[in-house]
mmCIF file of C-alpha atoms in Angstrom:
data_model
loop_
_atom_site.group_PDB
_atom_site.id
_atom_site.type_symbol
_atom_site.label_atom_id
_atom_site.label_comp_id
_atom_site.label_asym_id
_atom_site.label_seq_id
_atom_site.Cartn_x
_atom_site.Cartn_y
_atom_site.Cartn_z
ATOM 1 C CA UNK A 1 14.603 -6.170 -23.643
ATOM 2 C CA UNK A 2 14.212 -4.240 -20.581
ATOM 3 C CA UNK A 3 16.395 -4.704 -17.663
ATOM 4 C CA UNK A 4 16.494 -4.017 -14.214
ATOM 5 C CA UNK A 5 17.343 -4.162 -10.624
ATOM 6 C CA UNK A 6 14.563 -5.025 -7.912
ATOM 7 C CA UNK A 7 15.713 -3.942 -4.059
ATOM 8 C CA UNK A 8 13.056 -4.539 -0.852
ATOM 9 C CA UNK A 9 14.074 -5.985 2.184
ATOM 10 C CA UNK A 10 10.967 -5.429 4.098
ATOM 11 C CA UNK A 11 9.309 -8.141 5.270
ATOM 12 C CA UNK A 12 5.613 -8.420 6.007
ATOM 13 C CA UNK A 13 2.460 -6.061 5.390
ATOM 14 C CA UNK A 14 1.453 -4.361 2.215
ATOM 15 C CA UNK A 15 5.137 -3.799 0.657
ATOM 16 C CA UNK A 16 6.167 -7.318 -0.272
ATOM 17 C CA UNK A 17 2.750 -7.640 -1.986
ATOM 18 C CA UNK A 18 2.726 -4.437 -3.912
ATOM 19 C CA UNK A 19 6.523 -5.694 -4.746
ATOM 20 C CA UNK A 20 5.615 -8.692 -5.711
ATOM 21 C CA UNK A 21 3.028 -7.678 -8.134
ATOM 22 C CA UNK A 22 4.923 -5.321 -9.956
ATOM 23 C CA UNK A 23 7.459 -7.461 -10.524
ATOM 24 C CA UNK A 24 5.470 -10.408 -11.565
ATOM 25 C CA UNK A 25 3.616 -7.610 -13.856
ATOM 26 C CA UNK A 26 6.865 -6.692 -15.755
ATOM 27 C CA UNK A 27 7.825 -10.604 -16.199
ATOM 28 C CA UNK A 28 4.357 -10.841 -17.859
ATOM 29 C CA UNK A 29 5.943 -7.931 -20.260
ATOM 30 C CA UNK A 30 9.186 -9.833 -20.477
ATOM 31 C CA UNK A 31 10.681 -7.222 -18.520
ATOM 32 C CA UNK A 32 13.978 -9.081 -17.117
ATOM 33 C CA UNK A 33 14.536 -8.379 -13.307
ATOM 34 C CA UNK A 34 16.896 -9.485 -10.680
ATOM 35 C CA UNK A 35 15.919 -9.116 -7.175
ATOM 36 C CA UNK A 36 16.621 -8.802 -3.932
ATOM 37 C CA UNK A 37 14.438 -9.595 -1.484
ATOM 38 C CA UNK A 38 15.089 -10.422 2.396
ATOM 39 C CA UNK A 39 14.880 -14.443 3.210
ATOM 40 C CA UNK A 40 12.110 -13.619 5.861
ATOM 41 C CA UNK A 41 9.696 -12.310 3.804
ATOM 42 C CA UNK A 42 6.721 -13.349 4.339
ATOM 43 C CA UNK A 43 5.273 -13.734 0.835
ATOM 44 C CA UNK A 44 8.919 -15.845 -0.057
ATOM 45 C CA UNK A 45 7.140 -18.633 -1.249
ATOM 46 C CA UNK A 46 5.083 -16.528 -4.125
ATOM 47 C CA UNK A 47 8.835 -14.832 -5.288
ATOM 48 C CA UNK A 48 10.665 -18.505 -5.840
ATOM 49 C CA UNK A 49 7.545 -20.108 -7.494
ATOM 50 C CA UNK A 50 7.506 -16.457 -9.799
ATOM 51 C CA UNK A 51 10.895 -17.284 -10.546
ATOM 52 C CA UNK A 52 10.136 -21.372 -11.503
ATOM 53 C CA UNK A 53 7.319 -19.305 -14.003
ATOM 54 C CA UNK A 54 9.499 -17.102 -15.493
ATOM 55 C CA UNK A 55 12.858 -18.392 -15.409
ATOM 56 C CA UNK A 56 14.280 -16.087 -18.368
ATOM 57 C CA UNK A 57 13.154 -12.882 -16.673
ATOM 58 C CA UNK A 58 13.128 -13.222 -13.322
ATOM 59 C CA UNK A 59 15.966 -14.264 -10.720
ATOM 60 C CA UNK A 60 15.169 -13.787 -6.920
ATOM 61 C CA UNK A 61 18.276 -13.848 -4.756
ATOM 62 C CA UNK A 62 17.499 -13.777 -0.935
ATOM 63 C CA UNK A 63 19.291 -11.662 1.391
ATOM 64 C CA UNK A 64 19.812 -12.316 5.461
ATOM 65 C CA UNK A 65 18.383 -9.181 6.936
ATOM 66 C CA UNK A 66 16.572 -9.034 10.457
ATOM 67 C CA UNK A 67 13.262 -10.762 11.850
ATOM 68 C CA UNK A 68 12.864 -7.863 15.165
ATOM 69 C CA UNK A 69 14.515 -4.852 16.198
ATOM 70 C CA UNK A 70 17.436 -6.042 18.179
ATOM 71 C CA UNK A 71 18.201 -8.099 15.057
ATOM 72 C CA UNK A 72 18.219 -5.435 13.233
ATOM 73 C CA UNK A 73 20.636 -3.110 15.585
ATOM 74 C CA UNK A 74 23.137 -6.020 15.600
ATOM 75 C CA UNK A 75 23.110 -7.097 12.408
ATOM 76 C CA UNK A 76 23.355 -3.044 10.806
ATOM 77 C CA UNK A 77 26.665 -2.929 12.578
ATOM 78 C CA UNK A 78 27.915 -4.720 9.753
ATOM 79 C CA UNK A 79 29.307 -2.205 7.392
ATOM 80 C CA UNK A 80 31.250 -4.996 5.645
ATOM 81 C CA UNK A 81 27.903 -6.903 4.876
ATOM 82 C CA UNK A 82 26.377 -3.839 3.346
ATOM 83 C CA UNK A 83 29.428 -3.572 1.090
ATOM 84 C CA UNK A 84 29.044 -7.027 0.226
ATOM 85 C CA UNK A 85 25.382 -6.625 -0.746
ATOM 86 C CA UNK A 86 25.937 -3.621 -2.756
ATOM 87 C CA UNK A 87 29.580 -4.970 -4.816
ATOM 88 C CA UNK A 88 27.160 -7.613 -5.811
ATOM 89 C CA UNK A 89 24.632 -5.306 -7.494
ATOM 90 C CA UNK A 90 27.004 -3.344 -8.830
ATOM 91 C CA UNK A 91 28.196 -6.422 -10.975
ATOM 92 C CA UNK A 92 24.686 -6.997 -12.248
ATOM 93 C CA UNK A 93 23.921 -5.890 -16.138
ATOM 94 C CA UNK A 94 20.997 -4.085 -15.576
ATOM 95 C CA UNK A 95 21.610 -0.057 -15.339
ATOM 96 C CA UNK A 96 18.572 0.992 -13.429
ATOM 97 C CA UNK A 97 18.075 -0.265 -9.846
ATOM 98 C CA UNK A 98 14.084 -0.317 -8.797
ATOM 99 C CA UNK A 99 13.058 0.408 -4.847
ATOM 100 C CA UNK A 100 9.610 0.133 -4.794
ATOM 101 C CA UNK A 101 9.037 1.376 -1.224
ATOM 102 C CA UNK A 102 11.878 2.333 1.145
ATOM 103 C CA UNK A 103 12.805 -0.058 4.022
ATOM 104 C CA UNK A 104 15.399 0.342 6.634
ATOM 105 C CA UNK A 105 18.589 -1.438 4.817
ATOM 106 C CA UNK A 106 17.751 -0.241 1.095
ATOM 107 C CA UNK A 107 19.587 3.659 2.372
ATOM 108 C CA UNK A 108 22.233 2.100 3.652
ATOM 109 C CA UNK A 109 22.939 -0.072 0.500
ATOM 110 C CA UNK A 110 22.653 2.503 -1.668
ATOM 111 C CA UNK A 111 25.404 4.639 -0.621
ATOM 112 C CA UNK A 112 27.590 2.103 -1.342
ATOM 113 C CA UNK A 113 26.459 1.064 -4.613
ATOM 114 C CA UNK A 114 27.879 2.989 -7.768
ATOM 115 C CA UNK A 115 27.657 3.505 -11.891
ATOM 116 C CA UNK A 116 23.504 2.571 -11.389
ATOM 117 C CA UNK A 117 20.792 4.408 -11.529
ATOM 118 C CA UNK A 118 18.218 4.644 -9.187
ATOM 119 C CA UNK A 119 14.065 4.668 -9.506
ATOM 120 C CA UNK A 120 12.648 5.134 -6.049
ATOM 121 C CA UNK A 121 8.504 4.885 -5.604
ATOM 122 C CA UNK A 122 7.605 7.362 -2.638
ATOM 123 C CA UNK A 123 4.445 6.261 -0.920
ATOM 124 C CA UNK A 124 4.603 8.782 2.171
ATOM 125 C CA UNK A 125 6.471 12.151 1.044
ATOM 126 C CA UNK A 126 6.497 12.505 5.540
ATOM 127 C CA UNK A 127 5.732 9.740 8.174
ATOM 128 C CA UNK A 128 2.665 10.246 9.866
ATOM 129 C CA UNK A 129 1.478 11.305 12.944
ATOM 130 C CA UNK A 130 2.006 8.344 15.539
ATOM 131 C CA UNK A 131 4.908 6.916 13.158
ATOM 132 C CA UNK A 132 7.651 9.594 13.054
ATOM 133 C CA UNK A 133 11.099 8.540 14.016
ATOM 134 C CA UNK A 134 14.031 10.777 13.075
ATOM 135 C CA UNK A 135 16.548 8.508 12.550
ATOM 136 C CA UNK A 136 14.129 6.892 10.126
ATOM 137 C CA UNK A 137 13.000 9.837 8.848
ATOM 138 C CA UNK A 138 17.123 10.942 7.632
ATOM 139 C CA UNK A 139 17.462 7.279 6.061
ATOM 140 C CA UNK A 140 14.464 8.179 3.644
ATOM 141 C CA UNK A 141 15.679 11.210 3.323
ATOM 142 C CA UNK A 142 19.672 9.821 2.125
ATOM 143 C CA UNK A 143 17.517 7.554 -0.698
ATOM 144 C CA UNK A 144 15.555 10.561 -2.050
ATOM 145 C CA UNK A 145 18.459 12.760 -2.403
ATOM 146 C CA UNK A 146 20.767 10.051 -4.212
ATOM 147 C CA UNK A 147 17.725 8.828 -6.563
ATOM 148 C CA UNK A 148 17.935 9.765 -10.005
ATOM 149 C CA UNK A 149 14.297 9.474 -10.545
ATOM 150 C CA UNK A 150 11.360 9.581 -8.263
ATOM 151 C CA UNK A 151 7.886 7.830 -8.459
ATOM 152 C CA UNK A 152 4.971 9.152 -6.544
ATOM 153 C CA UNK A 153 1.224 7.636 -6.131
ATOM 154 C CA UNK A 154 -0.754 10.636 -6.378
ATOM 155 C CA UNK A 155 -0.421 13.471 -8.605
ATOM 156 C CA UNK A 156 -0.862 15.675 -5.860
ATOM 157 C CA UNK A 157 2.710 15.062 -4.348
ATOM 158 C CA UNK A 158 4.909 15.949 -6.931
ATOM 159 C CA UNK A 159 5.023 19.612 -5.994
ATOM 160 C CA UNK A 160 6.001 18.837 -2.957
ATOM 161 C CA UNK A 161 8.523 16.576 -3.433
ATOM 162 C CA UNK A 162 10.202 19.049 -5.918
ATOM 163 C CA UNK A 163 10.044 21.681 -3.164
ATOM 164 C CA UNK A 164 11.045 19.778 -0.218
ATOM 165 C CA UNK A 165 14.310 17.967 -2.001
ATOM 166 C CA UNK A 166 15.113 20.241 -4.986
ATOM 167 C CA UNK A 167 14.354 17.464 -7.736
ATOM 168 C CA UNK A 168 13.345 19.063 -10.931
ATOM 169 C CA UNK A 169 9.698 17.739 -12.442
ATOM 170 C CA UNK A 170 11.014 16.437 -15.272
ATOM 171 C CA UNK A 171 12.527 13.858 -12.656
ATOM 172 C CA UNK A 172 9.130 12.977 -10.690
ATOM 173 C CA UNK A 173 6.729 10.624 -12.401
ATOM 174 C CA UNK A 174 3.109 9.550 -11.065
ATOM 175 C CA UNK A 175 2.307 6.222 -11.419
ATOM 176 C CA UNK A 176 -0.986 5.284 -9.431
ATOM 177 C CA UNK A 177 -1.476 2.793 -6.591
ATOM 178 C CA UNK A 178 -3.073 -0.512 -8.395
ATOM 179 C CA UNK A 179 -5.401 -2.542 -7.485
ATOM 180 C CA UNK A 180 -4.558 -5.786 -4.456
ATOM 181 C CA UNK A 181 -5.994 -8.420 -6.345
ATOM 182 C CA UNK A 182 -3.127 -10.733 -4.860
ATOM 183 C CA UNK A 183 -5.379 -11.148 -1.563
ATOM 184 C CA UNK A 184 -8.550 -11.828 -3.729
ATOM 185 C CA UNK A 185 -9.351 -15.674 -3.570
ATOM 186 C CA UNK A 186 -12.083 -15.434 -6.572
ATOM 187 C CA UNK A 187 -12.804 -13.123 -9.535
ATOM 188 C CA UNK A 188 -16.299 -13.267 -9.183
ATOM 189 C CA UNK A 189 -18.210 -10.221 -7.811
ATOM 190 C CA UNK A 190 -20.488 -10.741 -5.206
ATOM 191 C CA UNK A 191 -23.611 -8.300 -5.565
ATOM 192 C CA UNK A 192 -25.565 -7.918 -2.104
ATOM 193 C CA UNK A 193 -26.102 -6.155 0.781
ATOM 194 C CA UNK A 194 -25.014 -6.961 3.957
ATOM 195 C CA UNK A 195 -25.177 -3.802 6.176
ATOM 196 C CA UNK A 196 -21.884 -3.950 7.089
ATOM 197 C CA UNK A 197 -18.686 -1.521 6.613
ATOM 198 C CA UNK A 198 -15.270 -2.149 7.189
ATOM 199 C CA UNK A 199 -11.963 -0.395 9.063
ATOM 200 C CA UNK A 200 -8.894 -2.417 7.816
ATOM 201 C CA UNK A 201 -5.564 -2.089 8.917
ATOM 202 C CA UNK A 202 -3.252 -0.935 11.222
ATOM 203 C CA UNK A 203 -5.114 0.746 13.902
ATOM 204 C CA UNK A 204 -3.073 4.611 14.579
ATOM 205 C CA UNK A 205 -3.659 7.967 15.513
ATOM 206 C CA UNK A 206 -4.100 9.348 12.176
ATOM 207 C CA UNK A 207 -6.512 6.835 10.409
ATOM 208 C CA UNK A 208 -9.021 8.223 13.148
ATOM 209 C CA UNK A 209 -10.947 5.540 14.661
ATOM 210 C CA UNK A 210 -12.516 7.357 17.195
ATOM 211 C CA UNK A 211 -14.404 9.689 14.761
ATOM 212 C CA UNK A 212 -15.545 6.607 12.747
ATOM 213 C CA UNK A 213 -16.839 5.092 16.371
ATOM 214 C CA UNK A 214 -18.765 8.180 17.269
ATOM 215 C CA UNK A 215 -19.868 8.519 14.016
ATOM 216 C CA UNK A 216 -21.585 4.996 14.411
ATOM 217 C CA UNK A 217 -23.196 6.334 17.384
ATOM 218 C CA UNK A 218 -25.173 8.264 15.356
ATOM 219 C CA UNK A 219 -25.598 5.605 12.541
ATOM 220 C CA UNK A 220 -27.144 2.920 14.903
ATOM 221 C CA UNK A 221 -29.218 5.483 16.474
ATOM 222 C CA UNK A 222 -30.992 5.816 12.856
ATOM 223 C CA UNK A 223 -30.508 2.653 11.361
ATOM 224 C CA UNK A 224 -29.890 -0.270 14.193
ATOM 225 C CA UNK A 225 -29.025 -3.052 11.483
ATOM 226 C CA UNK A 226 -25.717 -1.260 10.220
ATOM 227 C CA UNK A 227 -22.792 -3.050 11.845
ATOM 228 C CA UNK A 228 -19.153 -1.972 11.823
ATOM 229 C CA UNK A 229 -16.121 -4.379 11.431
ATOM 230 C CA UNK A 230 -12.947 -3.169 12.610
ATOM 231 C CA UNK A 231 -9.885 -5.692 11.706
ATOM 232 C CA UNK A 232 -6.200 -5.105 12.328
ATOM 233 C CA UNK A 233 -3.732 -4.694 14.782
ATOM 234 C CA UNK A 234 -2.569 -1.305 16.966
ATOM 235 C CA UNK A 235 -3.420 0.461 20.318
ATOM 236 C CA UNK A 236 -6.774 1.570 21.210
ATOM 237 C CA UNK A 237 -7.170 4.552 23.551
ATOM 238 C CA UNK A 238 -9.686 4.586 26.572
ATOM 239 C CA UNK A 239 -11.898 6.679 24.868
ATOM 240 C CA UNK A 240 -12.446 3.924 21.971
ATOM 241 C CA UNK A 241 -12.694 1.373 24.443
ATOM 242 C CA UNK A 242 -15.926 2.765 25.643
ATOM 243 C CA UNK A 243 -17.401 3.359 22.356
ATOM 244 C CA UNK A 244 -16.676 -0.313 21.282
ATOM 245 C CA UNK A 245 -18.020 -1.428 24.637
ATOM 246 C CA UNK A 246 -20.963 0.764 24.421
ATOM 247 C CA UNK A 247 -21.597 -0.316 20.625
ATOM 248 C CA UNK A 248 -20.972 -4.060 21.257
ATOM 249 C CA UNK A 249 -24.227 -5.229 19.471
ATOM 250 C CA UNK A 250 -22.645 -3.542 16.371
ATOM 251 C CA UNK A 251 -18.820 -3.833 16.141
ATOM 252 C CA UNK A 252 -16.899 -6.747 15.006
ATOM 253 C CA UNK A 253 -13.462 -6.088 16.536
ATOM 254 C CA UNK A 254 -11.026 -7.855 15.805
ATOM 255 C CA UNK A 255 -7.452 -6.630 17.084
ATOM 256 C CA UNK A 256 -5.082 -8.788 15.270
ATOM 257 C CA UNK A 257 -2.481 -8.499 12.351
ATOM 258 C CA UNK A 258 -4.038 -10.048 9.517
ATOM 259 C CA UNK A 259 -2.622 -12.684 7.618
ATOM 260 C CA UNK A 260 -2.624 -12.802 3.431
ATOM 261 C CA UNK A 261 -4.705 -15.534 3.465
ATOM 262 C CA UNK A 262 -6.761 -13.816 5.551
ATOM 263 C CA UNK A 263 -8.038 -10.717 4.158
ATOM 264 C CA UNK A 264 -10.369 -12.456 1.488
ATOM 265 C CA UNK A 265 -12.364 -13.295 4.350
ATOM 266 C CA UNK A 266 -13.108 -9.463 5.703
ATOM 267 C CA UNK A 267 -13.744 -8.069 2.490
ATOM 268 C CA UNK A 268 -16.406 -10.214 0.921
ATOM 269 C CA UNK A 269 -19.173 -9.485 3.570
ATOM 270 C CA UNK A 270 -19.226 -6.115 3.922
ATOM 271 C CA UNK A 271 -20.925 -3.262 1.980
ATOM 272 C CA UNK A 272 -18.035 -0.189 1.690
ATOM 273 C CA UNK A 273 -14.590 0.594 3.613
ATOM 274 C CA UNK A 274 -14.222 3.437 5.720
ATOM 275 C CA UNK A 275 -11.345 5.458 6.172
ATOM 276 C CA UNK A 276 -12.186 7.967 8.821
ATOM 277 C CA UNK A 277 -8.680 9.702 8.241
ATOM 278 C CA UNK A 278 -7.581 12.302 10.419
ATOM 279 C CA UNK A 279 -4.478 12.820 7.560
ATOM 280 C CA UNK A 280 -2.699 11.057 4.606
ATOM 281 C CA UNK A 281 -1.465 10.468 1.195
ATOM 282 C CA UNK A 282 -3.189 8.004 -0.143
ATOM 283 C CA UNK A 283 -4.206 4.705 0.973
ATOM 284 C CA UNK A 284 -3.503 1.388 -0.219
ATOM 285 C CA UNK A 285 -6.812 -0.147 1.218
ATOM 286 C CA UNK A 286 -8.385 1.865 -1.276
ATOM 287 C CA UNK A 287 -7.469 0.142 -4.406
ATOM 288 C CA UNK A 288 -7.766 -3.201 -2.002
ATOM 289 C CA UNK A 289 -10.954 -2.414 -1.379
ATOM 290 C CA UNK A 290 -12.010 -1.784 -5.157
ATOM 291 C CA UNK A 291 -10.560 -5.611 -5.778
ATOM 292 C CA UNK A 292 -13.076 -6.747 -3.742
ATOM 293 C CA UNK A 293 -15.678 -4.632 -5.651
ATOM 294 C CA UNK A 294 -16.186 -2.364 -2.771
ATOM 295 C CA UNK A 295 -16.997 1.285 -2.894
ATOM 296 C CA UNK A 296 -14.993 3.433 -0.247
ATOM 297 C CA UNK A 297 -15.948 6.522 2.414
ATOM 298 C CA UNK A 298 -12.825 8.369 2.743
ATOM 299 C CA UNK A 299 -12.409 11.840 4.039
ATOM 300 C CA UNK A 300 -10.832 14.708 2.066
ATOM 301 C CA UNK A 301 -7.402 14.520 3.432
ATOM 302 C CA UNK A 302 -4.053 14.093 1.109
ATOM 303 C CA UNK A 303 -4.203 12.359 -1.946
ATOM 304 C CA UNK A 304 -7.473 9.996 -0.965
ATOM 305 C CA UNK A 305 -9.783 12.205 -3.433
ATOM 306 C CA UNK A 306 -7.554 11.252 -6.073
ATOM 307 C CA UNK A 307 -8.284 8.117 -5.300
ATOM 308 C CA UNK A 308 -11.664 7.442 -5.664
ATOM 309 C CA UNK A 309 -13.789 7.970 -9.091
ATOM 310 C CA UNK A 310 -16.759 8.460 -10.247
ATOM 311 C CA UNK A 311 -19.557 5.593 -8.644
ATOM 312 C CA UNK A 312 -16.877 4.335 -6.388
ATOM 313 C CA UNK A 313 -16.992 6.124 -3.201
ATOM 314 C CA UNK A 314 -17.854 9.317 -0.989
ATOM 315 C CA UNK A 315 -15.600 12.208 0.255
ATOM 316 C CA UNK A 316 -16.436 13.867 3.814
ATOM 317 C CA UNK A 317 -14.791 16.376 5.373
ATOM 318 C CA UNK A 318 -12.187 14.881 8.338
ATOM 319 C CA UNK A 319 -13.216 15.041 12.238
ATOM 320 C CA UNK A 320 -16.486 15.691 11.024
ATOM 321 C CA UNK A 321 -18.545 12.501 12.534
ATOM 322 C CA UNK A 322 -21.891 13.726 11.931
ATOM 323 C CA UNK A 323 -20.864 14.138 8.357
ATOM 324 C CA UNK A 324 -19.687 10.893 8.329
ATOM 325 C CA UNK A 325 -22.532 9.367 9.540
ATOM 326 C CA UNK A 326 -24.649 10.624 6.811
ATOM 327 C CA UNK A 327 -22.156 9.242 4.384
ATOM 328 C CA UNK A 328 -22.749 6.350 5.696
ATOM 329 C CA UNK A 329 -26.580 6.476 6.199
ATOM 330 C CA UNK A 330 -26.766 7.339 2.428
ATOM 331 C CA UNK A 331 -25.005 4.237 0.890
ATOM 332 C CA UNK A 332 -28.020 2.536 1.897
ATOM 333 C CA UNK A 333 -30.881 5.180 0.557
ATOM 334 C CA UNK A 334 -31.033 3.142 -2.537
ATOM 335 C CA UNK A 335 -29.241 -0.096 -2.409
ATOM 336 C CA UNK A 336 -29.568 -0.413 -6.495
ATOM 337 C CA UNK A 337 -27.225 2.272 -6.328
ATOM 338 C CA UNK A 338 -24.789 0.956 -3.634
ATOM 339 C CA UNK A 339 -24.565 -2.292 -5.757
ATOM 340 C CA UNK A 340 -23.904 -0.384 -9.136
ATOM 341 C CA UNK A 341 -21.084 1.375 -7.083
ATOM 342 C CA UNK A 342 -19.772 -2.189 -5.906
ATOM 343 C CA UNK A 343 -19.555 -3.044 -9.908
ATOM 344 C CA UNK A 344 -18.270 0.106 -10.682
ATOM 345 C CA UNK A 345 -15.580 -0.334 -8.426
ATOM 346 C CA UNK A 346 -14.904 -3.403 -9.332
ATOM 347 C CA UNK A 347 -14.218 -2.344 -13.043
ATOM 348 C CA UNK A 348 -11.990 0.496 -11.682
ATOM 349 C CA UNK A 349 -9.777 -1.898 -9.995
ATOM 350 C CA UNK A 350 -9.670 -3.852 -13.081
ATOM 351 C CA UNK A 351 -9.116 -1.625 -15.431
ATOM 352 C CA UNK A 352 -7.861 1.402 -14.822
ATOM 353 C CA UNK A 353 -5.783 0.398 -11.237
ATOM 354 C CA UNK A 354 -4.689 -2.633 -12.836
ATOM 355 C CA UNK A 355 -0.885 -3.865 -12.836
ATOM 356 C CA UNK A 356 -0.114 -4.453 -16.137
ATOM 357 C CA UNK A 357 -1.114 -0.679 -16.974
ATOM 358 C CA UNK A 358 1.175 0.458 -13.897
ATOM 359 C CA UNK A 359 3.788 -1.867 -15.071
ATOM 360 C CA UNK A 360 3.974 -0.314 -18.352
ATOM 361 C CA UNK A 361 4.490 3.257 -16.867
ATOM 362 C CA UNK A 362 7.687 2.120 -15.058
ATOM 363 C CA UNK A 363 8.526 0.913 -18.087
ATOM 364 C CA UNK A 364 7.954 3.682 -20.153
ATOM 365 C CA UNK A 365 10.190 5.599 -17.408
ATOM 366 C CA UNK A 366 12.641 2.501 -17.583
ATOM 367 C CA UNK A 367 13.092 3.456 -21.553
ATOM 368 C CA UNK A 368 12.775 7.073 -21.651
ATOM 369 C CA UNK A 369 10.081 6.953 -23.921
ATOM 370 C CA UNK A 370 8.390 9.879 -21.621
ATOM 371 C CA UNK A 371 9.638 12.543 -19.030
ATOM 372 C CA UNK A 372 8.048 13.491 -15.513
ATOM 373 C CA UNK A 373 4.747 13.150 -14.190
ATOM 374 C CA UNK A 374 2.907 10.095 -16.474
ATOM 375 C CA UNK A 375 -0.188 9.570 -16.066
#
């Protein structure tokens, strides 16, 4: 039986769900995992009623961390409680410790913890523009360097994670980002048109908005009935201020962090995603979006090619709007088409994106059974 060690202390956004179905993906594979989570996360609730479902394999043990940045200055001070954290893991069975995404404590307990060995899943090889913070930037950096093995999303990274840290291949594995069906209410796939597209998440310099709003300048010059939801939560600039304003007729905007419960409800009405972005590595609304059986428009930057298959979405070229725009225009040439793409995308986020097949590559990296970059 597989053992292991499961250490996240972030607390809201994509990360506790990606977490949490992983882990509840091994316990379907009897994989047996203890883990650490922080009290305030936000999906607790789903974590204790995994471990009431699989009481043989899975044990959640809750950790005080920090709800808000002064929290988290005062209560980092606290060498001693790091110590604790990490003499505790270091009595637990399992040999392999699992950090599924890197959050600000999971460094700092590391480097305290010994005789384990450590799996780390990279989902951002560097922070992005809008995001970078040095001091955050040399606590990712600490974890890297002290992992024994590294997981990356997209193929295309594990070059440069080699290069940039001196980790030999053999070390880096690729295991790709599966689908979100945690936020999908119903398995049923809805099949029609609404002449909508969507812009979902965190609103930042470099998921470029304001090329996606003057590409729909163009769009609703050609084809008035295409509408544009934007939902999430972030700054706007002056300049997309004015294009919402001037586009009012055909933006939903909606500036607001967006609840689990909530996303069902901004997925099933819409035709595709859009992710206008200015850079990346890949994108986690991606495989969302395929849950919801929705092709995606993504522009050729990182790893987002890799990302999207055959039937299941578009690549532009970035700050390009008036390439956009046609991207957009041609979903809707043949709207058979645009619905096979929906299904199509649906299977891909069923099938090939699904959990169980990504837990059984950690697995297979758990047991050795394969060295560096699975597939």
């Amino acid at each position: 039986m597989a053992e292991l060690i499961f250490l996240y202390f972030g607390t809201k956004g994509a990360f506790p769900v990606y977490s949490f179905q992983m882990v509840s993906a091994l316990a379907e594979k009897k994989c047996k995992t203890t883990c650490y989570i922080s009290e305030y996360c936000e999906n607790l609730q789903n974590w204790l009623s995994l471990q009431d479902k699989f009481p043989d394999f899975i044990k959640v043990i809750t950790v005080k961390t920090y709800k808000n940045k002064i929290e988290y200055l005062i209560n980092s001070l606290n060498v001693f409680n790091f110590i604790k954290i990490a003499k505790k893991i270091e009595k637990e069975e399992a040999e392999n410790i699992y950090i599924p995404g890197i959050s600000l404590w999971t460094p700092i307990i590391v480097l305290f913890v010994k005789n384990k060995k450590i799996i780390t899943t990279i989902h951002d090889p560097a922070m992005h523009k809008g995001e970078k913070n040095l001091a955050i930037q040399f606590l990712y950096d600490c974890l890297i360097k002290k992992s024994d093995k590294i997981i990356v999303l997209s193929k295309k990274f594990i070059d440069e994670i080699s290069e940039n840290y001196g980790i030999d291949k053999k070390n880096i594995y690729h295991i790709p980002h599966a689908n979100f069906n945690y936020y999908k209410k119903n398995t049923e796939l809805q099949e029609k048109i609404y002449y909508k597209i969507l812009f979902f998440g965190r609103i930042i310099a470099y998921k470029g908005l304001i090329v996606l709003l003057k590409a729909m300048e163009i769009v609703v010059a050609r084809k008035p009935q295409i509408k544009l939801r934007i939902a999430g939560n972030g700054e706007i600039t002056n300049e997309e201020k004015i294009l919402i304003e001037k586009l009012k007729n055909n933006i939903e905007y909606l500036n607001k962090w967006i609840k689990d419960e909530e996303f069902s409800e901004y997925f099933q009405d819409i035709d595709a995603s859009v992710l206008p972005y200015v850079e990346a590595t890949q994108s986690g609304i991606i495989p969302l979006s395929y849950s919801f059986g929705k092709p995606v428009i993504a522009t050729n930057v990182g790893a987002l090619s890799e990302q999207i298959f055959p039937d299941t979405g578009i690549i532009v070229e970035p700050n390009d709007e008036k390439s956009l725009s046609e991207a957009i225009l041609s979903i809707y040439y043949d709207e058979k088409h645009l619905l096979r793409m929906g299904k199509k995308s649906f299977e891909t986020a069923n099938e090939i994106l699904s959990w169980e097949h990504s837990a059984e590559l950690l697995l297979n990296i758990l047991l050795n059974n394969k060295q560096g970059a699975i597939n």
